[in-house]
PDB file of C-alpha atoms in Angstrom:
ATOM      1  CA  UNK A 197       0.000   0.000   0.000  1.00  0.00           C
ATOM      2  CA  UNK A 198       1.981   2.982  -1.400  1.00  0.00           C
ATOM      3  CA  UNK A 199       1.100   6.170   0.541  1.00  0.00           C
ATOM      4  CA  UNK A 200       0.743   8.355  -2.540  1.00  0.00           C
ATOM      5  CA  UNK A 201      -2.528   7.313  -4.611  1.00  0.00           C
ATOM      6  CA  UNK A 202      -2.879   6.699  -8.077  1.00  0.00           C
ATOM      7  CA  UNK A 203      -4.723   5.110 -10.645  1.00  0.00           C
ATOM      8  CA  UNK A 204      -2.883   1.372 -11.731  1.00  0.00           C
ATOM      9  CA  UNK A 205      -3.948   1.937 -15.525  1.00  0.00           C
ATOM     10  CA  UNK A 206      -4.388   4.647 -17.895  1.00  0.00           C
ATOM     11  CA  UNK A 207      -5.187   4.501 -21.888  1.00  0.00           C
ATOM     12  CA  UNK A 208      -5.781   6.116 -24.549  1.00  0.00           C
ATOM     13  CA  UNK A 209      -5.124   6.654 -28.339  1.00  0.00           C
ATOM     14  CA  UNK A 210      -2.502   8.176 -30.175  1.00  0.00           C
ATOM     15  CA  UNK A 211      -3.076  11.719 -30.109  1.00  0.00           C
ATOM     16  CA  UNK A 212      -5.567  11.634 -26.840  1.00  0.00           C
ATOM     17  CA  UNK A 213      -4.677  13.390 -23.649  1.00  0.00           C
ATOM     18  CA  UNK A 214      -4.236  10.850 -20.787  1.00  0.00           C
ATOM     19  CA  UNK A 215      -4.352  12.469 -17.243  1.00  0.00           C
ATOM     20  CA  UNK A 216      -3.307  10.415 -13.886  1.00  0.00           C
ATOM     21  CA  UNK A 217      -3.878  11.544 -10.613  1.00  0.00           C
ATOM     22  CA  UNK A 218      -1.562  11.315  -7.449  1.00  0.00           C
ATOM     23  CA  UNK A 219      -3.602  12.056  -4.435  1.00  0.00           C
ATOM     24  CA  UNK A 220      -1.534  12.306  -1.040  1.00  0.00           C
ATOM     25  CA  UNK A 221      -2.013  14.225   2.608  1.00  0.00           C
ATOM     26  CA  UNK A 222      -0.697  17.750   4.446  1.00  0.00           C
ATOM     27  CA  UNK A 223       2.755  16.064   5.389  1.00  0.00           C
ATOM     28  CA  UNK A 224       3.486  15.236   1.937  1.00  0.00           C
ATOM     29  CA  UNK A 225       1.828  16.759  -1.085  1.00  0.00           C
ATOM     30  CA  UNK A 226       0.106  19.117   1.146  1.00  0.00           C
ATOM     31  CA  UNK A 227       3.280  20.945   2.370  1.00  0.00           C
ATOM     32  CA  UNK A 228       5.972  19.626  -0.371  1.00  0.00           C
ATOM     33  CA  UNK A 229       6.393  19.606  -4.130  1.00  0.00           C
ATOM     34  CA  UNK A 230       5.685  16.761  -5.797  1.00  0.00           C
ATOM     35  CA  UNK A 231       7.472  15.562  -8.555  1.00  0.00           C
ATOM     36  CA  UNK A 232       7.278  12.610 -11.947  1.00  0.00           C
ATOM     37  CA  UNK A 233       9.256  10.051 -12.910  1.00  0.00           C
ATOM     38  CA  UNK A 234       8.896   7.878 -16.458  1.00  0.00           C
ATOM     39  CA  UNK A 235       9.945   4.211 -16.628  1.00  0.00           C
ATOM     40  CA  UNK A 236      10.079   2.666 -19.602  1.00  0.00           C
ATOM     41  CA  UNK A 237      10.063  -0.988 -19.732  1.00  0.00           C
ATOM     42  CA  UNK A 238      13.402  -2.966 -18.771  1.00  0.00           C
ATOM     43  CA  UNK A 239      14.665   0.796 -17.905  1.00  0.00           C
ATOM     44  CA  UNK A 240      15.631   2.533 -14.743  1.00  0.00           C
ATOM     45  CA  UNK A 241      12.951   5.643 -14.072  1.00  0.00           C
ATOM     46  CA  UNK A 242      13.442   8.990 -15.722  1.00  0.00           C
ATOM     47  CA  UNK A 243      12.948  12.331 -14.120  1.00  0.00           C
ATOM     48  CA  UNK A 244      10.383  13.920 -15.797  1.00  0.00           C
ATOM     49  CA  UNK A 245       8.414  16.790 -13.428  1.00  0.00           C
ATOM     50  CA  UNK A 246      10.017  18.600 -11.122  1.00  0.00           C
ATOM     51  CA  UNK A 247       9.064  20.904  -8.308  1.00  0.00           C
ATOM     52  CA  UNK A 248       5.005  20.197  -9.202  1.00  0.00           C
ATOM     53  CA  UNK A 249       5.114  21.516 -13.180  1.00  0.00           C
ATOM     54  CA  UNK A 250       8.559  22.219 -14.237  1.00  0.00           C
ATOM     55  CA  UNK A 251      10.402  19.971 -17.028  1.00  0.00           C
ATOM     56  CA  UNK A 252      13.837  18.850 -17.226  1.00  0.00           C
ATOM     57  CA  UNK A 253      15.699  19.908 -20.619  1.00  0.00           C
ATOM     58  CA  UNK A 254      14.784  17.652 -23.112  1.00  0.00           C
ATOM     59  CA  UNK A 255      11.435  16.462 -22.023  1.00  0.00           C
ATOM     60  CA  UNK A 256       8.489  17.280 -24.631  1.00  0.00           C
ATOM     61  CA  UNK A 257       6.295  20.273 -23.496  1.00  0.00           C
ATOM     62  CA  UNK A 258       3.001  17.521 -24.227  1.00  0.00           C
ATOM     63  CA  UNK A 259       3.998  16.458 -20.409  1.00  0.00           C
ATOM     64  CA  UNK A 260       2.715  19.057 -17.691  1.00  0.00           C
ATOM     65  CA  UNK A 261       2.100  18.888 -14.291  1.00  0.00           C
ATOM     66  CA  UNK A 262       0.107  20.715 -11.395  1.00  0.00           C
ATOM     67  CA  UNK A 263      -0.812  20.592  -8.137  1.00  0.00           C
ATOM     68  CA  UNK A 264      -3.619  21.532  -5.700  1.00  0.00           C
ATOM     69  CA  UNK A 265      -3.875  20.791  -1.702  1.00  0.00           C
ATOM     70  CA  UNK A 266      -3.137  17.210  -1.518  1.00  0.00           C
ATOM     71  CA  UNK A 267      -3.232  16.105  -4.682  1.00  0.00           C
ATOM     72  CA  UNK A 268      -1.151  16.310  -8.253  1.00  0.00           C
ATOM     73  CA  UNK A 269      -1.554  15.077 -11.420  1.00  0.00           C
ATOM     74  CA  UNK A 270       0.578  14.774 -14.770  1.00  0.00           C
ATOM     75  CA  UNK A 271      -1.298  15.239 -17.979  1.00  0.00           C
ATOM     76  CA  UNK A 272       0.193  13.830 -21.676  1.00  0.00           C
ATOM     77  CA  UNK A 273      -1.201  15.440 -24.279  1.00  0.00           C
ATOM     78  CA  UNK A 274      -1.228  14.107 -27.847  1.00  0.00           C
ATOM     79  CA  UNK A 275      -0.199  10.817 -26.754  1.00  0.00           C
ATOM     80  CA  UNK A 276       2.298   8.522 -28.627  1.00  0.00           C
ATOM     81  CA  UNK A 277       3.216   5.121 -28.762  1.00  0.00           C
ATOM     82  CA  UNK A 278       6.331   5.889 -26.957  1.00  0.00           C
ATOM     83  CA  UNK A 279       4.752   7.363 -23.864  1.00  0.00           C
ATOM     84  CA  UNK A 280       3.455   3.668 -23.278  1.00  0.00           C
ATOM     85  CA  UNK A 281       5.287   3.335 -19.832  1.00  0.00           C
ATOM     86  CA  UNK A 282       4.690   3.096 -15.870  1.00  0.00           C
ATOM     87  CA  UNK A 283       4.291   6.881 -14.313  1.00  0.00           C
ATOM     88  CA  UNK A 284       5.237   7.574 -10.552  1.00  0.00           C
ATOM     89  CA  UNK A 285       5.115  10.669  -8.396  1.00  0.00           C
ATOM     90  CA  UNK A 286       6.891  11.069  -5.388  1.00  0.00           C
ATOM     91  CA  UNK A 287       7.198  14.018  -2.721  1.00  0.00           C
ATOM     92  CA  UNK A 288       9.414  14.455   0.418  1.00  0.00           C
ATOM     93  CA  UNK A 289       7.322  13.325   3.674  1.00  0.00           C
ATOM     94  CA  UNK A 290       7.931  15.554   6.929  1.00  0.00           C
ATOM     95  CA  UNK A 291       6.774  12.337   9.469  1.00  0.00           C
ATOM     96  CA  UNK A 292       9.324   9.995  10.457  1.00  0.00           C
ATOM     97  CA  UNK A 293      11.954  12.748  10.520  1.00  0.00           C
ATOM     98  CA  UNK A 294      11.345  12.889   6.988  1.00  0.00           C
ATOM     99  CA  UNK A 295      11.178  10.392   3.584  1.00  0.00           C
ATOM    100  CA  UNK A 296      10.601  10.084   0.686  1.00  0.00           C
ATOM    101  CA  UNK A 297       6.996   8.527  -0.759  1.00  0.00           C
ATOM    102  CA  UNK A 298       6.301   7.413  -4.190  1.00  0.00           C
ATOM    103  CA  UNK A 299       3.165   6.238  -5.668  1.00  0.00           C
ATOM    104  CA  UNK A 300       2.156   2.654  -6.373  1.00  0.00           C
ATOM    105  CA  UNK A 301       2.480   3.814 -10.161  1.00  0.00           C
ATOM    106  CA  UNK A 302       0.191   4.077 -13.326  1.00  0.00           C
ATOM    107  CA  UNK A 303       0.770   2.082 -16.695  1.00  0.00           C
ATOM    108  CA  UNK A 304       0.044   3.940 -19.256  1.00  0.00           C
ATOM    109  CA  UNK A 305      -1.329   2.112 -22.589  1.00  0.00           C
ATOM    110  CA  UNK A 306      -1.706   3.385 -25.918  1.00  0.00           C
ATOM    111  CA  UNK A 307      -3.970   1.916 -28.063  1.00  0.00           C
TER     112      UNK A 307
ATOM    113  CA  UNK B 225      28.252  13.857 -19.066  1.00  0.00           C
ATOM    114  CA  UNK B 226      27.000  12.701 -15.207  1.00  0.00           C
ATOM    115  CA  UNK B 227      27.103   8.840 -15.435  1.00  0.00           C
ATOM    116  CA  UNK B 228      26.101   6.208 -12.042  1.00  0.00           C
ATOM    117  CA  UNK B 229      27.641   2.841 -12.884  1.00  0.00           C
ATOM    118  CA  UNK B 230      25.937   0.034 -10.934  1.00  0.00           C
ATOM    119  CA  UNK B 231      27.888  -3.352  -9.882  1.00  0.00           C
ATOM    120  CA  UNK B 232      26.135  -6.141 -11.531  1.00  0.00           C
ATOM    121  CA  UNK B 233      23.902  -8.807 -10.166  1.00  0.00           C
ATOM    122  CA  UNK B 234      23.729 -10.505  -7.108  1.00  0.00           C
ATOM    123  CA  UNK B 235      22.724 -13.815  -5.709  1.00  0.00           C
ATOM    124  CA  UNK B 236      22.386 -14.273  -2.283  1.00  0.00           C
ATOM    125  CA  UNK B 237      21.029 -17.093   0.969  1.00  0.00           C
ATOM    126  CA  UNK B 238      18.796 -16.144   3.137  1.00  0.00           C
ATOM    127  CA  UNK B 239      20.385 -14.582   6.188  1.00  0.00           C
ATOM    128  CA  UNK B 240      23.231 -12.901   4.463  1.00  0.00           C
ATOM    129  CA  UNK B 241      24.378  -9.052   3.425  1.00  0.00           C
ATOM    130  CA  UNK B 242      24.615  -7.875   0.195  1.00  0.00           C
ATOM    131  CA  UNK B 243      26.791  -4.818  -0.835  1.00  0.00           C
ATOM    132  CA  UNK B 244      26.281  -2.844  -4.107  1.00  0.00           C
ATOM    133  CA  UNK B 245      28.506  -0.387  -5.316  1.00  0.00           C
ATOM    134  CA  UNK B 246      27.639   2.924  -7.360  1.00  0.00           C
ATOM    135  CA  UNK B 247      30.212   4.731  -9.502  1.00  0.00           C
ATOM    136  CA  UNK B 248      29.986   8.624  -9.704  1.00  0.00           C
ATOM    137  CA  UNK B 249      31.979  10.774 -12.730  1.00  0.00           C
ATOM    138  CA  UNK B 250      30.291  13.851 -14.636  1.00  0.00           C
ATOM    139  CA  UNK B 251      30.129  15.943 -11.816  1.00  0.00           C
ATOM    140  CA  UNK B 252      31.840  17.266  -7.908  1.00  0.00           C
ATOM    141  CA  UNK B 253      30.828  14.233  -6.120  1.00  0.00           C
ATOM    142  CA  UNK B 254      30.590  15.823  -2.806  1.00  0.00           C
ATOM    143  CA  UNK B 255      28.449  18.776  -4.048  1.00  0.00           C
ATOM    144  CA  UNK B 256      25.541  16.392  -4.016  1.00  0.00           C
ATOM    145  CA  UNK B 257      24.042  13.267  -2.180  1.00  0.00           C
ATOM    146  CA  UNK B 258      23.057  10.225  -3.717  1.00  0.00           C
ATOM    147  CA  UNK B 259      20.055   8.062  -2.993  1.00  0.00           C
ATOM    148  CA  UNK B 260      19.014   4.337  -3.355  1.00  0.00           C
ATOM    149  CA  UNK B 261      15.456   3.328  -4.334  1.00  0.00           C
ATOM    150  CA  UNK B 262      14.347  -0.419  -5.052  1.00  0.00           C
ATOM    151  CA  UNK B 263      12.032  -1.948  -7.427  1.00  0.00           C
ATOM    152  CA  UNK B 264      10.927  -5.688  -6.320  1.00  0.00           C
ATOM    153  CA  UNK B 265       9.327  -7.786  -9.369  1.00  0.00           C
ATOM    154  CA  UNK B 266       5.993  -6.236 -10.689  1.00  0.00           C
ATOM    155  CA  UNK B 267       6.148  -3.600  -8.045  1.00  0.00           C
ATOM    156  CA  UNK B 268       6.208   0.121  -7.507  1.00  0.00           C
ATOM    157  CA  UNK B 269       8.945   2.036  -6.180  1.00  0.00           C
ATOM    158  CA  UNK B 270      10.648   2.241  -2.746  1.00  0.00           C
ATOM    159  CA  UNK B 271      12.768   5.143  -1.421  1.00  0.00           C
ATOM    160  CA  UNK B 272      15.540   3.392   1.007  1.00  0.00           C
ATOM    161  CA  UNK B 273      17.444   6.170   2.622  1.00  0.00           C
ATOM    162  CA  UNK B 274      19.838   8.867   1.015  1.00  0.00           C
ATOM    163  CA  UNK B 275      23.949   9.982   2.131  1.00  0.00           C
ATOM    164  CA  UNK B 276      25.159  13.067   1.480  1.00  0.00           C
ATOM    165  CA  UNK B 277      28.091  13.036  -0.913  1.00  0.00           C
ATOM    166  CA  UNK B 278      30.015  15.561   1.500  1.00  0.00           C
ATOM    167  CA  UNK B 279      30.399  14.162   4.913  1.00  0.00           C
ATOM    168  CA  UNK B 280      28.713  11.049   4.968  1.00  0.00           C
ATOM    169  CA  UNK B 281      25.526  12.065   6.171  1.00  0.00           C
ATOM    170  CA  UNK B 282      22.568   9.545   6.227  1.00  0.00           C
ATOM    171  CA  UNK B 283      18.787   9.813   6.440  1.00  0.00           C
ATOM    172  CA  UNK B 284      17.296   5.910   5.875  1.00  0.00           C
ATOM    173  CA  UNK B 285      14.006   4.550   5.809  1.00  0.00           C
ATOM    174  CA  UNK B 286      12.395   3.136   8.642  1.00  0.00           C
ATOM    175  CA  UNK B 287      11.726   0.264   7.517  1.00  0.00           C
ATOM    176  CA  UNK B 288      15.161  -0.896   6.943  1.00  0.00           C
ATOM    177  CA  UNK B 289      16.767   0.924  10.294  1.00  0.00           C
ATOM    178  CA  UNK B 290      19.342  -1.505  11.994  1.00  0.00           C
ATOM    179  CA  UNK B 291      20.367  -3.559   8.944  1.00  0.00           C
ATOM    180  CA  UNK B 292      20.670  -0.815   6.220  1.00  0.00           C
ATOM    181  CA  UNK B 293      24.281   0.463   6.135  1.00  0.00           C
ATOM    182  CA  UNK B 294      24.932   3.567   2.840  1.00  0.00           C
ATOM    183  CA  UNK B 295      28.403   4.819   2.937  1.00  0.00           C
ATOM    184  CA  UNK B 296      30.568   6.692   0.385  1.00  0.00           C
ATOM    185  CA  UNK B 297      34.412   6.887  -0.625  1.00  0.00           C
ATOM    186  CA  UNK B 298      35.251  10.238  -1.956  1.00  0.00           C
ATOM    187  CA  UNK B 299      38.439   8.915  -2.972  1.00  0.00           C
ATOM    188  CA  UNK B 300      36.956   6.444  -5.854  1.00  0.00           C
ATOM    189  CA  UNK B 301      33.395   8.591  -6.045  1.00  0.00           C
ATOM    190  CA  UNK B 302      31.293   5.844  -5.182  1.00  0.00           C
ATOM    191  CA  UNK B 303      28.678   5.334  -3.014  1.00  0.00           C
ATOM    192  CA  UNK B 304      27.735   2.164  -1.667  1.00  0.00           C
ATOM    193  CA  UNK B 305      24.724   0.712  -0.071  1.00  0.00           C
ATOM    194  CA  UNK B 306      24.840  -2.415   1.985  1.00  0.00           C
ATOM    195  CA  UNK B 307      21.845  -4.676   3.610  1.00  0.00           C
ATOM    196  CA  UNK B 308      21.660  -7.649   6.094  1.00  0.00           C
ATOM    197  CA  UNK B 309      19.169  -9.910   7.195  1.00  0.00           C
ATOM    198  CA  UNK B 310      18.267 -10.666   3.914  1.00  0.00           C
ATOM    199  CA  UNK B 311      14.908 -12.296   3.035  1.00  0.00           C
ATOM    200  CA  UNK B 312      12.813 -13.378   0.061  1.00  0.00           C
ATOM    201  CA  UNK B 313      11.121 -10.197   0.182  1.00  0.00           C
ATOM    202  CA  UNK B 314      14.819  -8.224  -0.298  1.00  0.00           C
ATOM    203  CA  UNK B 315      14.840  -9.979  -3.805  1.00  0.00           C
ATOM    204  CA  UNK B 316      14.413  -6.395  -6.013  1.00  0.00           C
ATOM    205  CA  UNK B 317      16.206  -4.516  -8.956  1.00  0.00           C
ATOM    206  CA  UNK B 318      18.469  -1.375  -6.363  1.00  0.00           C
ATOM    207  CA  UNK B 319      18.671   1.784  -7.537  1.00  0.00           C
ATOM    208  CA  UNK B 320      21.043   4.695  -7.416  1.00  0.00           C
ATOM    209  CA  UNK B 321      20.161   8.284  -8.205  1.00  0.00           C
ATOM    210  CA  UNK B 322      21.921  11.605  -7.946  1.00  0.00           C
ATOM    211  CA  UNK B 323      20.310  13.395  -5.396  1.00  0.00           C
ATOM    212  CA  UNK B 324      21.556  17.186  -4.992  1.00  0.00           C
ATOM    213  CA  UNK B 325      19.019  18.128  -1.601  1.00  0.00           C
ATOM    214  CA  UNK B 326      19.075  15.624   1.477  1.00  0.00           C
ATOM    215  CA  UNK B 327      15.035  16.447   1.070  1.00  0.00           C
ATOM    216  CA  UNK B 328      12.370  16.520  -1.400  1.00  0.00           C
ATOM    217  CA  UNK B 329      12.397  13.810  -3.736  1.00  0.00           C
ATOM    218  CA  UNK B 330      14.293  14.976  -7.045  1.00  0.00           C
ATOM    219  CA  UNK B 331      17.044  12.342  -8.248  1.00  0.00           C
ATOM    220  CA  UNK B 332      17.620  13.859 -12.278  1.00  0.00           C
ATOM    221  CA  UNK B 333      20.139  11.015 -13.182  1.00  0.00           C
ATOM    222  CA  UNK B 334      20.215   7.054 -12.311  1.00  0.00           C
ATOM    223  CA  UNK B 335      22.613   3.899 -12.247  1.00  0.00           C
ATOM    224  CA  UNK B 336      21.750   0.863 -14.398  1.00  0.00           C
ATOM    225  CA  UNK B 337      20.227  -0.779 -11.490  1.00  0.00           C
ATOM    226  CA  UNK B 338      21.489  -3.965  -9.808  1.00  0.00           C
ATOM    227  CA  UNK B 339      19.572  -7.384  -9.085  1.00  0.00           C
ATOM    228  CA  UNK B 340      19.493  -8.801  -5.764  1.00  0.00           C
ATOM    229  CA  UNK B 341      18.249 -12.581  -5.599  1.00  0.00           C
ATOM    230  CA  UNK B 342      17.681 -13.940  -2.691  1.00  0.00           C
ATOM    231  CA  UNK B 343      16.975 -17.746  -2.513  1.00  0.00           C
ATOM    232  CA  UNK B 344      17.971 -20.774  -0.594  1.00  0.00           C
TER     233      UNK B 344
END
């Protein structure tokens, strides 16, 4: 049971927008920025939001990200076969004298 | 360009330690930390604990307090990350990630990743 909440599957067609959601609590998402990470399959993840909407050189301006309260979400607009991949987000935790918390992850299909 | 070379796979009994080693070069190794996250089979990600690049400093998951050992050696850049006790449930692909703030959760380059088998 990951402590950040999202969807296990997402879909859509080539050209769709595919939104997944990341819903959290006030000592995570609530008070810290969340951020994305891409894994392709057989691949080690890929940073790919930072600091709740920012992108990395390099990474294709059809990814964007936002956040409100407790919760964040990553949207892919016109979708392509190569965004077929798992999705996490993760934010810094202030329990526990502080950690880090992913979510369980979204695969993202494109049919 | 930054590069985190992983030590290759491991194979281990029940009961013992495994050590895995992660090789730093692109950048000042003691500007930044590094962190380790696992992957076990079919599963999400799991944040393990992070040591600062600079003087050693370590902040490590709960869960794996008292048999979770990260160290570093400036000398060679690398940053190592050893665990005991091992069980079944140990068995995972280990990650390493540059990590340039001891908090929040932004890691913008990884190792390879290394597989730990555990099995009588």
């Amino acid at each position: 049971q990951s402590v950040l909440t999202q969807p296990p599957s997402a879909s859509g067609t080539p050209g769709q927008m595919v939104n997944i959601s990341c819903s959290g609590s006030s000592s995570n998402i609530g008070s810290n920025t969340v951020n994305w990470y891409q894994q392709l399959p057989g691949t080690a993840p890929k940073l790919l939001i930072y600091s709740n909407y920012h992108r990395p050189s390099g990474v294709p301006d059809r990814f964007s990200g936002s956040k409100s309260g407790t919760s964040a979400s990553l949207a892919i607009s016109g979708l392509q076969s190569e965004d077929e991949a798992d999705y996490y987000c993760a934010a810094w935790d202030d329990s526990l004298n502080g950690h880090v918390v992913f979510g369980g992850g979204t695969k993202v299909t494109v049919l | 360009q930054v590069q985190l070379v992983q030590s290759g796979v491991e194979v281990k009994k029940p009961g013992a330690s495994v050590k895995v080693s992660c090789k730093a070069s692109g950048y000042t190794f003691i500007s930044d930390g590094i962190t380790w996250v696992r992957q076990a089979p079919g599963q999400g990600l799991e944040w393990m604990g992070w040591i600062s690049g600079y003087n050693g400093d370590t902040n490590y998951a709960q869960k794996f307090q008292g048999r979770l050992i990260m160290t570093t050696d400036t000398s060679t850049t690398t940053a190592y990350l050893e665990l005991g006790s091992l069980t079944s449930d140990d068995t995972a692909v280990y990650y390493c990630a540059r990590a340039p703030f001891s908090s929040g959760a932004y890691y913008d380059y990884w190792g390879q990743g290394t597989l730990v088998t555990v099995s009588s």
